[in-house]
PDB file of C-alpha atoms in Angstrom:
ATOM      1  CA  UNK A   1     -33.199 -24.365 -95.281  1.00 46.00           C
ATOM      2  CA  UNK A   2     -32.183 -23.034 -91.890  1.00 50.00           C
ATOM      3  CA  UNK A   3     -28.635 -23.437 -90.696  1.00 53.00           C
ATOM      4  CA  UNK A   4     -28.056 -26.243 -88.197  1.00 56.00           C
ATOM      5  CA  UNK A   5     -27.953 -25.042 -84.561  1.00 55.00           C
ATOM      6  CA  UNK A   6     -24.661 -25.564 -82.771  1.00 52.00           C
ATOM      7  CA  UNK A   7     -24.887 -27.708 -79.670  1.00 54.00           C
ATOM      8  CA  UNK A   8     -24.861 -25.804 -76.378  1.00 50.00           C
ATOM      9  CA  UNK A   9     -21.818 -26.609 -74.282  1.00 53.00           C
ATOM     10  CA  UNK A  10     -21.766 -26.001 -70.485  1.00 52.00           C
ATOM     11  CA  UNK A  11     -18.695 -24.627 -68.829  1.00 50.00           C
ATOM     12  CA  UNK A  12     -17.100 -27.159 -66.505  1.00 52.00           C
ATOM     13  CA  UNK A  13     -17.032 -24.520 -63.692  1.00 50.00           C
ATOM     14  CA  UNK A  14     -20.772 -23.857 -63.802  1.00 48.00           C
ATOM     15  CA  UNK A  15     -23.054 -26.411 -62.206  1.00 52.00           C
ATOM     16  CA  UNK A  16     -26.787 -26.278 -61.547  1.00 51.00           C
ATOM     17  CA  UNK A  17     -27.847 -24.796 -58.213  1.00 54.00           C
ATOM     18  CA  UNK A  18     -29.658 -27.187 -55.948  1.00 64.00           C
ATOM     19  CA  UNK A  19     -32.810 -26.301 -54.026  1.00 68.00           C
ATOM     20  CA  UNK A  20     -30.934 -26.403 -50.701  1.00 68.00           C
ATOM     21  CA  UNK A  21     -28.282 -23.992 -51.939  1.00 70.00           C
ATOM     22  CA  UNK A  22     -30.929 -21.652 -53.296  1.00 79.00           C
ATOM     23  CA  UNK A  23     -32.792 -21.658 -49.978  1.00 80.00           C
ATOM     24  CA  UNK A  24     -29.539 -21.018 -48.078  1.00 80.00           C
ATOM     25  CA  UNK A  25     -28.678 -18.113 -50.386  1.00 82.00           C
ATOM     26  CA  UNK A  26     -32.079 -16.515 -49.847  1.00 84.00           C
ATOM     27  CA  UNK A  27     -31.808 -16.946 -46.071  1.00 84.00           C
ATOM     28  CA  UNK A  28     -28.261 -15.580 -45.986  1.00 81.00           C
ATOM     29  CA  UNK A  29     -29.265 -12.571 -48.087  1.00 84.00           C
ATOM     30  CA  UNK A  30     -32.229 -11.845 -45.816  1.00 82.00           C
ATOM     31  CA  UNK A  31     -30.057 -12.048 -42.675  1.00 80.00           C
ATOM     32  CA  UNK A  32     -26.788 -10.703 -44.074  1.00 83.00           C
ATOM     33  CA  UNK A  33     -26.488  -7.900 -41.519  1.00 82.00           C
ATOM     34  CA  UNK A  34     -26.472 -10.440 -38.675  1.00 87.00           C
ATOM     35  CA  UNK A  35     -24.111 -12.811 -40.483  1.00 85.00           C
ATOM     36  CA  UNK A  36     -21.528 -10.096 -41.072  1.00 87.00           C
ATOM     37  CA  UNK A  37     -21.776  -8.888 -37.473  1.00 87.00           C
ATOM     38  CA  UNK A  38     -21.837 -12.375 -35.896  1.00 88.00           C
ATOM     39  CA  UNK A  39     -18.021 -12.874 -35.610  1.00 89.00           C
ATOM     40  CA  UNK A  40     -17.506  -9.506 -33.911  1.00 87.00           C
ATOM     41  CA  UNK A  41     -20.524 -10.051 -31.633  1.00 86.00           C
ATOM     42  CA  UNK A  42     -19.241 -13.494 -30.637  1.00 87.00           C
ATOM     43  CA  UNK A  43     -15.780 -12.099 -29.909  1.00 88.00           C
ATOM     44  CA  UNK A  44     -17.170  -9.297 -27.744  1.00 84.00           C
ATOM     45  CA  UNK A  45     -19.508 -11.738 -25.961  1.00 82.00           C
ATOM     46  CA  UNK A  46     -16.581 -13.976 -25.030  1.00 85.00           C
ATOM     47  CA  UNK A  47     -14.610 -10.983 -23.758  1.00 87.00           C
ATOM     48  CA  UNK A  48     -17.544  -9.944 -21.555  1.00 86.00           C
ATOM     49  CA  UNK A  49     -19.018 -13.271 -20.461  1.00 88.00           C
ATOM     50  CA  UNK A  50     -15.793 -14.933 -19.345  1.00 88.00           C
ATOM     51  CA  UNK A  51     -14.574 -12.133 -17.002  1.00 89.00           C
ATOM     52  CA  UNK A  52     -18.039 -11.702 -15.495  1.00 91.00           C
ATOM     53  CA  UNK A  53     -18.470 -15.459 -15.007  1.00 91.00           C
ATOM     54  CA  UNK A  54     -15.004 -15.808 -13.461  1.00 92.00           C
ATOM     55  CA  UNK A  55     -15.595 -12.842 -11.151  1.00 93.00           C
ATOM     56  CA  UNK A  56     -18.939 -14.353 -10.146  1.00 94.00           C
ATOM     57  CA  UNK A  57     -17.234 -17.641  -9.317  1.00 94.00           C
ATOM     58  CA  UNK A  58     -14.536 -15.925  -7.238  1.00 93.00           C
ATOM     59  CA  UNK A  59     -17.227 -14.070  -5.297  1.00 94.00           C
ATOM     60  CA  UNK A  60     -18.472 -17.452  -4.038  1.00 95.00           C
ATOM     61  CA  UNK A  61     -15.057 -18.502  -2.747  1.00 94.00           C
ATOM     62  CA  UNK A  62     -12.613 -17.393  -0.050  1.00 92.00           C
ATOM     63  CA  UNK A  63      -9.836 -16.678  -2.569  1.00 92.00           C
ATOM     64  CA  UNK A  64      -7.100 -14.503  -1.083  1.00 91.00           C
ATOM     65  CA  UNK A  65      -3.345 -14.112  -0.834  1.00 86.00           C
ATOM     66  CA  UNK A  66      -2.396 -15.374  -4.274  1.00 78.00           C
ATOM     67  CA  UNK A  67      -4.115 -16.071  -7.561  1.00 68.00           C
ATOM     68  CA  UNK A  68      -2.736 -19.623  -7.549  1.00 76.00           C
ATOM     69  CA  UNK A  69      -3.594 -20.307  -3.908  1.00 79.00           C
ATOM     70  CA  UNK A  70      -6.246 -22.909  -3.212  1.00 86.00           C
ATOM     71  CA  UNK A  71      -9.680 -21.561  -2.371  1.00 87.00           C
ATOM     72  CA  UNK A  72     -12.849 -23.081  -0.947  1.00 92.00           C
ATOM     73  CA  UNK A  73     -16.429 -22.638  -2.055  1.00 93.00           C
ATOM     74  CA  UNK A  74     -18.302 -20.717   0.655  1.00 94.00           C
ATOM     75  CA  UNK A  75     -21.518 -19.809  -1.166  1.00 92.00           C
ATOM     76  CA  UNK A  76     -23.009 -16.394  -0.448  1.00 95.00           C
ATOM     77  CA  UNK A  77     -21.038 -15.744   2.727  1.00 95.00           C
ATOM     78  CA  UNK A  78     -19.014 -12.992   1.037  1.00 95.00           C
ATOM     79  CA  UNK A  79     -22.227 -11.229   0.035  1.00 96.00           C
ATOM     80  CA  UNK A  80     -23.500 -11.358   3.606  1.00 96.00           C
ATOM     81  CA  UNK A  81     -20.200  -9.980   4.895  1.00 95.00           C
ATOM     82  CA  UNK A  82     -20.069  -7.178   2.335  1.00 96.00           C
ATOM     83  CA  UNK A  83     -23.704  -6.117   2.723  1.00 95.00           C
ATOM     84  CA  UNK A  84     -23.266  -5.961   6.508  1.00 96.00           C
ATOM     85  CA  UNK A  85     -20.092  -3.853   6.277  1.00 94.00           C
ATOM     86  CA  UNK A  86     -21.053  -0.386   7.496  1.00 94.00           C
ATOM     87  CA  UNK A  87     -17.452   0.836   7.844  1.00 93.00           C
ATOM     88  CA  UNK A  88     -16.250   0.706   4.247  1.00 94.00           C
ATOM     89  CA  UNK A  89     -18.810  -0.755   1.830  1.00 95.00           C
ATOM     90  CA  UNK A  90     -21.916   1.337   2.505  1.00 96.00           C
ATOM     91  CA  UNK A  91     -19.952   4.617   2.818  1.00 96.00           C
ATOM     92  CA  UNK A  92     -18.360   3.735  -0.534  1.00 95.00           C
ATOM     93  CA  UNK A  93     -21.836   3.145  -1.995  1.00 95.00           C
ATOM     94  CA  UNK A  94     -22.997   6.512  -0.680  1.00 96.00           C
ATOM     95  CA  UNK A  95     -19.955   8.303  -2.120  1.00 96.00           C
ATOM     96  CA  UNK A  96     -20.464   6.583  -5.482  1.00 95.00           C
ATOM     97  CA  UNK A  97     -24.120   7.614  -5.659  1.00 94.00           C
ATOM     98  CA  UNK A  98     -23.412  11.135  -4.401  1.00 96.00           C
ATOM     99  CA  UNK A  99     -20.475  11.634  -6.768  1.00 96.00           C
ATOM    100  CA  UNK A 100     -22.403  10.322  -9.774  1.00 95.00           C
ATOM    101  CA  UNK A 101     -25.609  12.216  -9.036  1.00 95.00           C
ATOM    102  CA  UNK A 102     -23.998  15.623  -8.479  1.00 96.00           C
ATOM    103  CA  UNK A 103     -21.533  15.538 -11.368  1.00 97.00           C
ATOM    104  CA  UNK A 104     -24.203  14.204 -13.722  1.00 95.00           C
ATOM    105  CA  UNK A 105     -26.676  16.939 -12.751  1.00 96.00           C
ATOM    106  CA  UNK A 106     -24.127  19.725 -13.110  1.00 97.00           C
ATOM    107  CA  UNK A 107     -22.691  18.362 -16.360  1.00 96.00           C
ATOM    108  CA  UNK A 108     -26.119  18.006 -17.996  1.00 96.00           C
ATOM    109  CA  UNK A 109     -27.321  21.469 -16.921  1.00 96.00           C
ATOM    110  CA  UNK A 110     -24.033  23.171 -17.768  1.00 96.00           C
ATOM    111  CA  UNK A 111     -23.688  21.150 -20.973  1.00 95.00           C
ATOM    112  CA  UNK A 112     -27.202  22.153 -22.039  1.00 95.00           C
ATOM    113  CA  UNK A 113     -26.454  25.829 -21.421  1.00 94.00           C
ATOM    114  CA  UNK A 114     -23.210  25.709 -23.410  1.00 93.00           C
ATOM    115  CA  UNK A 115     -24.818  23.706 -26.230  1.00 93.00           C
ATOM    116  CA  UNK A 116     -27.608  26.290 -26.529  1.00 92.00           C
ATOM    117  CA  UNK A 117     -25.017  29.072 -26.732  1.00 90.00           C
ATOM    118  CA  UNK A 118     -23.163  27.228 -29.489  1.00 90.00           C
ATOM    119  CA  UNK A 119     -26.351  26.250 -31.340  1.00 88.00           C
ATOM    120  CA  UNK A 120     -26.571  29.396 -33.447  1.00 82.00           C
ATOM    121  CA  UNK A 121     -23.644  30.480 -35.616  1.00 81.00           C
ATOM    122  CA  UNK A 122     -21.506  33.401 -34.453  1.00 80.00           C
ATOM    123  CA  UNK A 123     -18.111  34.847 -35.266  1.00 83.00           C
ATOM    124  CA  UNK A 124     -15.260  32.677 -33.974  1.00 81.00           C
ATOM    125  CA  UNK A 125     -17.518  29.725 -33.101  1.00 80.00           C
ATOM    126  CA  UNK A 126     -14.955  27.212 -34.394  1.00 83.00           C
ATOM    127  CA  UNK A 127     -12.288  28.437 -31.995  1.00 87.00           C
ATOM    128  CA  UNK A 128     -14.741  28.466 -29.115  1.00 84.00           C
ATOM    129  CA  UNK A 129     -15.781  24.865 -29.838  1.00 83.00           C
ATOM    130  CA  UNK A 130     -12.166  23.757 -30.003  1.00 84.00           C
ATOM    131  CA  UNK A 131     -11.400  25.464 -26.682  1.00 86.00           C
ATOM    132  CA  UNK A 132     -14.412  23.843 -24.982  1.00 87.00           C
ATOM    133  CA  UNK A 133     -13.457  20.377 -26.218  1.00 85.00           C
ATOM    134  CA  UNK A 134      -9.801  20.622 -25.145  1.00 88.00           C
ATOM    135  CA  UNK A 135     -10.308  18.904 -21.735  1.00 90.00           C
ATOM    136  CA  UNK A 136     -11.360  15.737 -23.555  1.00 89.00           C
ATOM    137  CA  UNK A 137      -7.951  15.471 -25.225  1.00 87.00           C
ATOM    138  CA  UNK A 138      -6.020  14.707 -22.025  1.00 88.00           C
ATOM    139  CA  UNK A 139      -6.233  11.380 -20.209  1.00 90.00           C
ATOM    140  CA  UNK A 140      -7.965  11.323 -16.792  1.00 91.00           C
ATOM    141  CA  UNK A 141      -4.703  10.441 -15.024  1.00 92.00           C
ATOM    142  CA  UNK A 142      -2.919  13.436 -16.560  1.00 92.00           C
ATOM    143  CA  UNK A 143      -5.874  15.659 -15.668  1.00 94.00           C
ATOM    144  CA  UNK A 144      -5.830  14.377 -12.092  1.00 93.00           C
ATOM    145  CA  UNK A 145      -2.107  15.031 -11.705  1.00 93.00           C
ATOM    146  CA  UNK A 146      -2.457  18.514 -13.208  1.00 94.00           C
ATOM    147  CA  UNK A 147      -5.240  19.529 -10.830  1.00 94.00           C
ATOM    148  CA  UNK A 148      -3.386  17.916  -7.933  1.00 94.00           C
ATOM    149  CA  UNK A 149      -0.588  20.440  -8.505  1.00 94.00           C
ATOM    150  CA  UNK A 150      -3.053  23.310  -8.957  1.00 95.00           C
ATOM    151  CA  UNK A 151      -4.834  22.465  -5.682  1.00 94.00           C
ATOM    152  CA  UNK A 152      -1.669  21.858  -3.685  1.00 92.00           C
ATOM    153  CA  UNK A 153      -2.181  23.648  -0.333  1.00 88.00           C
ATOM    154  CA  UNK A 154       1.348  25.100  -0.294  1.00 87.00           C
ATOM    155  CA  UNK A 155       2.461  25.809  -3.866  1.00 88.00           C
ATOM    156  CA  UNK A 156      -0.780  25.419  -5.795  1.00 91.00           C
ATOM    157  CA  UNK A 157      -2.058  28.129  -8.104  1.00 93.00           C
ATOM    158  CA  UNK A 158      -5.581  27.932  -6.640  1.00 93.00           C
ATOM    159  CA  UNK A 159      -4.549  29.217  -3.199  1.00 93.00           C
ATOM    160  CA  UNK A 160      -2.297  31.851  -4.754  1.00 93.00           C
ATOM    161  CA  UNK A 161      -5.258  33.217  -6.723  1.00 93.00           C
ATOM    162  CA  UNK A 162      -7.389  33.237  -3.566  1.00 92.00           C
ATOM    163  CA  UNK A 163      -4.709  35.209  -1.737  1.00 91.00           C
ATOM    164  CA  UNK A 164      -4.960  37.948  -4.375  1.00 93.00           C
ATOM    165  CA  UNK A 165      -8.553  38.643  -3.268  1.00 91.00           C
ATOM    166  CA  UNK A 166      -7.849  38.290   0.449  1.00 90.00           C
ATOM    167  CA  UNK A 167      -9.157  34.728   0.940  1.00 89.00           C
ATOM    168  CA  UNK A 168      -7.133  32.348   3.066  1.00 88.00           C
ATOM    169  CA  UNK A 169      -5.621  29.108   1.815  1.00 88.00           C
ATOM    170  CA  UNK A 170      -7.982  26.148   1.417  1.00 91.00           C
ATOM    171  CA  UNK A 171      -7.106  22.469   1.901  1.00 92.00           C
ATOM    172  CA  UNK A 172      -8.813  21.386  -1.348  1.00 94.00           C
ATOM    173  CA  UNK A 173      -7.726  17.775  -1.959  1.00 93.00           C
ATOM    174  CA  UNK A 174      -5.935  17.592   1.392  1.00 90.00           C
ATOM    175  CA  UNK A 175      -9.068  18.268   3.437  1.00 90.00           C
ATOM    176  CA  UNK A 176     -11.254  15.452   4.693  1.00 91.00           C
ATOM    177  CA  UNK A 177     -14.471  17.321   3.881  1.00 92.00           C
ATOM    178  CA  UNK A 178     -13.291  19.181   0.785  1.00 94.00           C
ATOM    179  CA  UNK A 179     -11.576  16.321  -1.087  1.00 95.00           C
ATOM    180  CA  UNK A 180     -14.737  14.776  -2.564  1.00 95.00           C
ATOM    181  CA  UNK A 181     -16.225  18.092  -3.819  1.00 95.00           C
ATOM    182  CA  UNK A 182     -12.835  18.980  -5.312  1.00 96.00           C
ATOM    183  CA  UNK A 183     -12.617  15.711  -7.258  1.00 96.00           C
ATOM    184  CA  UNK A 184     -16.189  16.281  -8.417  1.00 96.00           C
ATOM    185  CA  UNK A 185     -15.148  19.692  -9.752  1.00 96.00           C
ATOM    186  CA  UNK A 186     -12.270  18.054 -11.669  1.00 96.00           C
ATOM    187  CA  UNK A 187     -14.634  15.505 -13.200  1.00 96.00           C
ATOM    188  CA  UNK A 188     -17.087  18.237 -14.197  1.00 96.00           C
ATOM    189  CA  UNK A 189     -14.269  20.255 -15.790  1.00 95.00           C
ATOM    190  CA  UNK A 190     -13.131  17.330 -17.941  1.00 95.00           C
ATOM    191  CA  UNK A 191     -16.390  15.656 -18.943  1.00 95.00           C
ATOM    192  CA  UNK A 192     -18.857  18.506 -19.439  1.00 95.00           C
ATOM    193  CA  UNK A 193     -17.542  18.936 -23.033  1.00 94.00           C
ATOM    194  CA  UNK A 194     -18.667  15.374 -23.779  1.00 94.00           C
ATOM    195  CA  UNK A 195     -22.241  16.273 -22.790  1.00 95.00           C
ATOM    196  CA  UNK A 196     -21.980  19.488 -24.828  1.00 95.00           C
ATOM    197  CA  UNK A 197     -20.937  17.470 -27.871  1.00 92.00           C
ATOM    198  CA  UNK A 198     -23.885  15.071 -27.580  1.00 94.00           C
ATOM    199  CA  UNK A 199     -26.498  17.764 -26.923  1.00 95.00           C
ATOM    200  CA  UNK A 200     -25.145  20.028 -29.655  1.00 93.00           C
ATOM    201  CA  UNK A 201     -25.457  17.179 -32.146  1.00 91.00           C
ATOM    202  CA  UNK A 202     -29.061  16.713 -31.046  1.00 93.00           C
ATOM    203  CA  UNK A 203     -29.836  20.417 -31.331  1.00 92.00           C
ATOM    204  CA  UNK A 204     -28.429  20.703 -34.853  1.00 90.00           C
ATOM    205  CA  UNK A 205     -30.668  17.814 -35.974  1.00 90.00           C
ATOM    206  CA  UNK A 206     -33.877  19.540 -34.835  1.00 89.00           C
ATOM    207  CA  UNK A 207     -36.178  21.109 -37.394  1.00 87.00           C
ATOM    208  CA  UNK A 208     -36.591  24.889 -37.401  1.00 85.00           C
ATOM    209  CA  UNK A 209     -40.319  24.761 -38.122  1.00 90.00           C
ATOM    210  CA  UNK A 210     -41.529  24.230 -34.508  1.00 88.00           C
ATOM    211  CA  UNK A 211     -39.287  27.083 -33.351  1.00 85.00           C
ATOM    212  CA  UNK A 212     -40.600  29.395 -36.054  1.00 86.00           C
ATOM    213  CA  UNK A 213     -44.222  28.475 -35.286  1.00 90.00           C
ATOM    214  CA  UNK A 214     -43.713  29.169 -31.567  1.00 88.00           C
ATOM    215  CA  UNK A 215     -42.019  32.468 -32.379  1.00 87.00           C
ATOM    216  CA  UNK A 216     -44.948  33.523 -34.576  1.00 88.00           C
ATOM    217  CA  UNK A 217     -47.341  32.665 -31.744  1.00 86.00           C
ATOM    218  CA  UNK A 218     -45.452  35.069 -29.498  1.00 88.00           C
ATOM    219  CA  UNK A 219     -43.662  32.541 -27.271  1.00 87.00           C
ATOM    220  CA  UNK A 220     -40.731  33.867 -25.263  1.00 89.00           C
ATOM    221  CA  UNK A 221     -37.248  32.372 -25.330  1.00 88.00           C
ATOM    222  CA  UNK A 222     -37.871  30.426 -22.133  1.00 91.00           C
ATOM    223  CA  UNK A 223     -41.260  29.175 -23.373  1.00 90.00           C
ATOM    224  CA  UNK A 224     -39.754  28.004 -26.651  1.00 91.00           C
ATOM    225  CA  UNK A 225     -37.032  26.137 -24.775  1.00 91.00           C
ATOM    226  CA  UNK A 226     -39.390  24.568 -22.213  1.00 91.00           C
ATOM    227  CA  UNK A 227     -42.266  23.590 -24.500  1.00 90.00           C
ATOM    228  CA  UNK A 228     -40.547  23.056 -27.861  1.00 91.00           C
ATOM    229  CA  UNK A 229     -36.786  22.516 -27.702  1.00 92.00           C
ATOM    230  CA  UNK A 230     -36.539  20.444 -24.523  1.00 93.00           C
ATOM    231  CA  UNK A 231     -39.318  17.943 -25.364  1.00 92.00           C
ATOM    232  CA  UNK A 232     -37.868  17.383 -28.837  1.00 92.00           C
ATOM    233  CA  UNK A 233     -34.361  17.059 -27.412  1.00 93.00           C
ATOM    234  CA  UNK A 234     -35.307  14.781 -24.489  1.00 91.00           C
ATOM    235  CA  UNK A 235     -34.292  11.473 -26.207  1.00 89.00           C
ATOM    236  CA  UNK A 236     -30.844  12.948 -26.814  1.00 92.00           C
ATOM    237  CA  UNK A 237     -30.687  14.146 -23.198  1.00 93.00           C
ATOM    238  CA  UNK A 238     -31.466  10.617 -22.009  1.00 90.00           C
ATOM    239  CA  UNK A 239     -28.660   9.275 -24.215  1.00 90.00           C
ATOM    240  CA  UNK A 240     -26.242  11.813 -22.705  1.00 93.00           C
ATOM    241  CA  UNK A 241     -27.365  10.889 -19.192  1.00 92.00           C
ATOM    242  CA  UNK A 242     -27.012   7.183 -19.972  1.00 89.00           C
ATOM    243  CA  UNK A 243     -23.506   7.447 -21.406  1.00 91.00           C
ATOM    244  CA  UNK A 244     -22.144   9.946 -18.906  1.00 93.00           C
ATOM    245  CA  UNK A 245     -23.937   8.409 -15.924  1.00 91.00           C
ATOM    246  CA  UNK A 246     -22.455   4.957 -16.463  1.00 89.00           C
ATOM    247  CA  UNK A 247     -19.032   6.484 -17.018  1.00 92.00           C
ATOM    248  CA  UNK A 248     -19.328   8.574 -13.848  1.00 93.00           C
ATOM    249  CA  UNK A 249     -20.343   5.507 -11.840  1.00 92.00           C
ATOM    250  CA  UNK A 250     -17.107   3.820 -12.904  1.00 90.00           C
ATOM    251  CA  UNK A 251     -14.825   6.808 -12.235  1.00 93.00           C
ATOM    252  CA  UNK A 252     -11.461   5.610 -10.977  1.00 94.00           C
ATOM    253  CA  UNK A 253      -8.570   7.382 -12.741  1.00 92.00           C
ATOM    254  CA  UNK A 254      -9.146  10.870 -11.381  1.00 94.00           C
ATOM    255  CA  UNK A 255      -9.822   9.650  -7.844  1.00 94.00           C
ATOM    256  CA  UNK A 256      -6.753   7.423  -7.708  1.00 93.00           C
ATOM    257  CA  UNK A 257      -4.505  10.002  -9.368  1.00 93.00           C
ATOM    258  CA  UNK A 258      -5.474  12.719  -6.889  1.00 94.00           C
ATOM    259  CA  UNK A 259      -5.846  10.757  -3.627  1.00 93.00           C
ATOM    260  CA  UNK A 260      -3.981   7.484  -4.115  1.00 90.00           C
ATOM    261  CA  UNK A 261      -4.636   4.221  -2.282  1.00 89.00           C
ATOM    262  CA  UNK A 262      -7.865   3.853  -0.377  1.00 90.00           C
ATOM    263  CA  UNK A 263      -9.207   7.168  -1.608  1.00 91.00           C
ATOM    264  CA  UNK A 264      -7.144   9.075   0.946  1.00 90.00           C
ATOM    265  CA  UNK A 265      -6.027   8.563   4.537  1.00 88.00           C
ATOM    266  CA  UNK A 266      -9.633   8.700   5.779  1.00 91.00           C
ATOM    267  CA  UNK A 267     -11.138   7.095   2.625  1.00 93.00           C
ATOM    268  CA  UNK A 268     -12.716  10.460   1.862  1.00 94.00           C
ATOM    269  CA  UNK A 269     -13.066   9.789  -1.890  1.00 95.00           C
ATOM    270  CA  UNK A 270     -13.284   5.997  -1.761  1.00 95.00           C
ATOM    271  CA  UNK A 271     -15.999   4.913  -4.187  1.00 95.00           C
ATOM    272  CA  UNK A 272     -16.904   1.320  -5.035  1.00 94.00           C
ATOM    273  CA  UNK A 273     -14.314   1.208  -7.805  1.00 93.00           C
ATOM    274  CA  UNK A 274     -11.524   2.440  -5.526  1.00 95.00           C
ATOM    275  CA  UNK A 275     -12.689   0.117  -2.737  1.00 95.00           C
ATOM    276  CA  UNK A 276     -12.679  -2.961  -4.995  1.00 94.00           C
ATOM    277  CA  UNK A 277      -9.272  -2.028  -6.393  1.00 94.00           C
ATOM    278  CA  UNK A 278      -7.821  -1.750  -2.889  1.00 94.00           C
ATOM    279  CA  UNK A 279      -9.260  -5.114  -1.840  1.00 94.00           C
ATOM    280  CA  UNK A 280      -7.707  -6.791  -4.893  1.00 92.00           C
ATOM    281  CA  UNK A 281      -4.285  -5.168  -5.248  1.00 90.00           C
ATOM    282  CA  UNK A 282      -3.571  -3.810  -1.763  1.00 89.00           C
ATOM    283  CA  UNK A 283      -4.957  -6.618   0.412  1.00 90.00           C
ATOM    284  CA  UNK A 284      -5.213  -9.507  -2.113  1.00 92.00           C
ATOM    285  CA  UNK A 285      -8.732 -10.383  -0.948  1.00 93.00           C
ATOM    286  CA  UNK A 286      -9.989 -11.609  -4.301  1.00 93.00           C
ATOM    287  CA  UNK A 287     -13.184 -13.214  -3.040  1.00 94.00           C
ATOM    288  CA  UNK A 288     -14.414 -10.090  -1.256  1.00 95.00           C
ATOM    289  CA  UNK A 289     -13.338  -7.774  -4.063  1.00 95.00           C
ATOM    290  CA  UNK A 290     -15.135  -9.956  -6.629  1.00 95.00           C
ATOM    291  CA  UNK A 291     -18.269  -9.734  -4.503  1.00 96.00           C
ATOM    292  CA  UNK A 292     -18.060  -5.937  -4.459  1.00 96.00           C
ATOM    293  CA  UNK A 293     -17.564  -5.893  -8.234  1.00 94.00           C
ATOM    294  CA  UNK A 294     -20.550  -8.166  -8.866  1.00 95.00           C
ATOM    295  CA  UNK A 295     -22.774  -5.960  -6.699  1.00 95.00           C
ATOM    296  CA  UNK A 296     -21.408  -2.901  -8.510  1.00 94.00           C
ATOM    297  CA  UNK A 297     -22.047  -4.602 -11.861  1.00 92.00           C
ATOM    298  CA  UNK A 298     -25.672  -5.268 -10.903  1.00 93.00           C
ATOM    299  CA  UNK A 299     -26.092  -1.627  -9.884  1.00 90.00           C
ATOM    300  CA  UNK A 300     -24.793  -0.469 -13.280  1.00 89.00           C
ATOM    301  CA  UNK A 301     -27.075  -2.922 -15.105  1.00 90.00           C
ATOM    302  CA  UNK A 302     -30.044  -1.614 -13.110  1.00 88.00           C
ATOM    303  CA  UNK A 303     -29.217   2.001 -13.943  1.00 84.00           C
ATOM    304  CA  UNK A 304     -28.783   1.134 -17.634  1.00 83.00           C
ATOM    305  CA  UNK A 305     -32.121  -0.668 -17.718  1.00 86.00           C
ATOM    306  CA  UNK A 306     -33.968   2.191 -16.014  1.00 83.00           C
ATOM    307  CA  UNK A 307     -32.556   4.850 -18.350  1.00 77.00           C
ATOM    308  CA  UNK A 308     -33.088   2.712 -21.467  1.00 78.00           C
ATOM    309  CA  UNK A 309     -36.687   2.027 -20.434  1.00 77.00           C
ATOM    310  CA  UNK A 310     -37.206   5.746 -19.882  1.00 72.00           C
ATOM    311  CA  UNK A 311     -35.745   6.549 -23.318  1.00 67.00           C
ATOM    312  CA  UNK A 312     -38.069   4.054 -25.024  1.00 70.00           C
ATOM    313  CA  UNK A 313     -41.036   5.587 -23.217  1.00 68.00           C
ATOM    314  CA  UNK A 314     -40.132   9.037 -24.538  1.00 64.00           C
ATOM    315  CA  UNK A 315     -39.771   7.762 -28.109  1.00 64.00           C
ATOM    316  CA  UNK A 316     -43.256   6.220 -28.197  1.00 64.00           C
TER     317      UNK A 316
END
């Protein structure tokens, strides 16, 4: 005879899973990456949406003088006033576009050249890479103050070095026509290493097979770069342009550290960021400054969309 089977006892902590719980578990497992990221995404969305919405509301009012002062809703009058301002707004737009376009072009070309030089291993490459990346360590305000001393017309090192080769002193940051190019040089000096870092990462991820095939076919160095390296690297170049271009559009620290309020006595380096800052904190015209910021925000969104669309087209 077989031994009697002991009765099966169920632990009090274990209960049968219902169909609804099973379906929820499957759904949660399938969408776990979104569930884990949802709290952070919601937090970031609140941090972005609220300031933009509040700035958009202020742009439709005549808020000025004090944050707590009463303001009236005036619709799009601020936008009409700003877009018709040919004394400060449109020159600031031109300086912003000119500043961004030139520094971005120089930084990408110079960054590409340096990245290509650092692409292949050589003796002392680690020290060279560290030296190139040093400008990124300092804050933009500290960099601006340092170069402000170097370009001082009276005691600056730049004019002293020019005097050694028989060149007269230059106004640099003090000149009405030379201030903007000088600040562009400072920006290029600090942020070209960032472009080098991005492009060098892209170069090191490329396969050697296309290069070897082109070399066997007798392609020159320039032909290999133009027809092999650059097309393969173009998505990375677009990423560098996107990141650095948006950052250059928003440049404020260097300009304010070198020229101060209003971008100088003649507003020679006054970009949209500097202009909006002056309207808010120098003149307390919150409605007008919010309007300038909203227009600036739309410009940045448009640039981001155009570059992202271009990057997707290259990846297809």
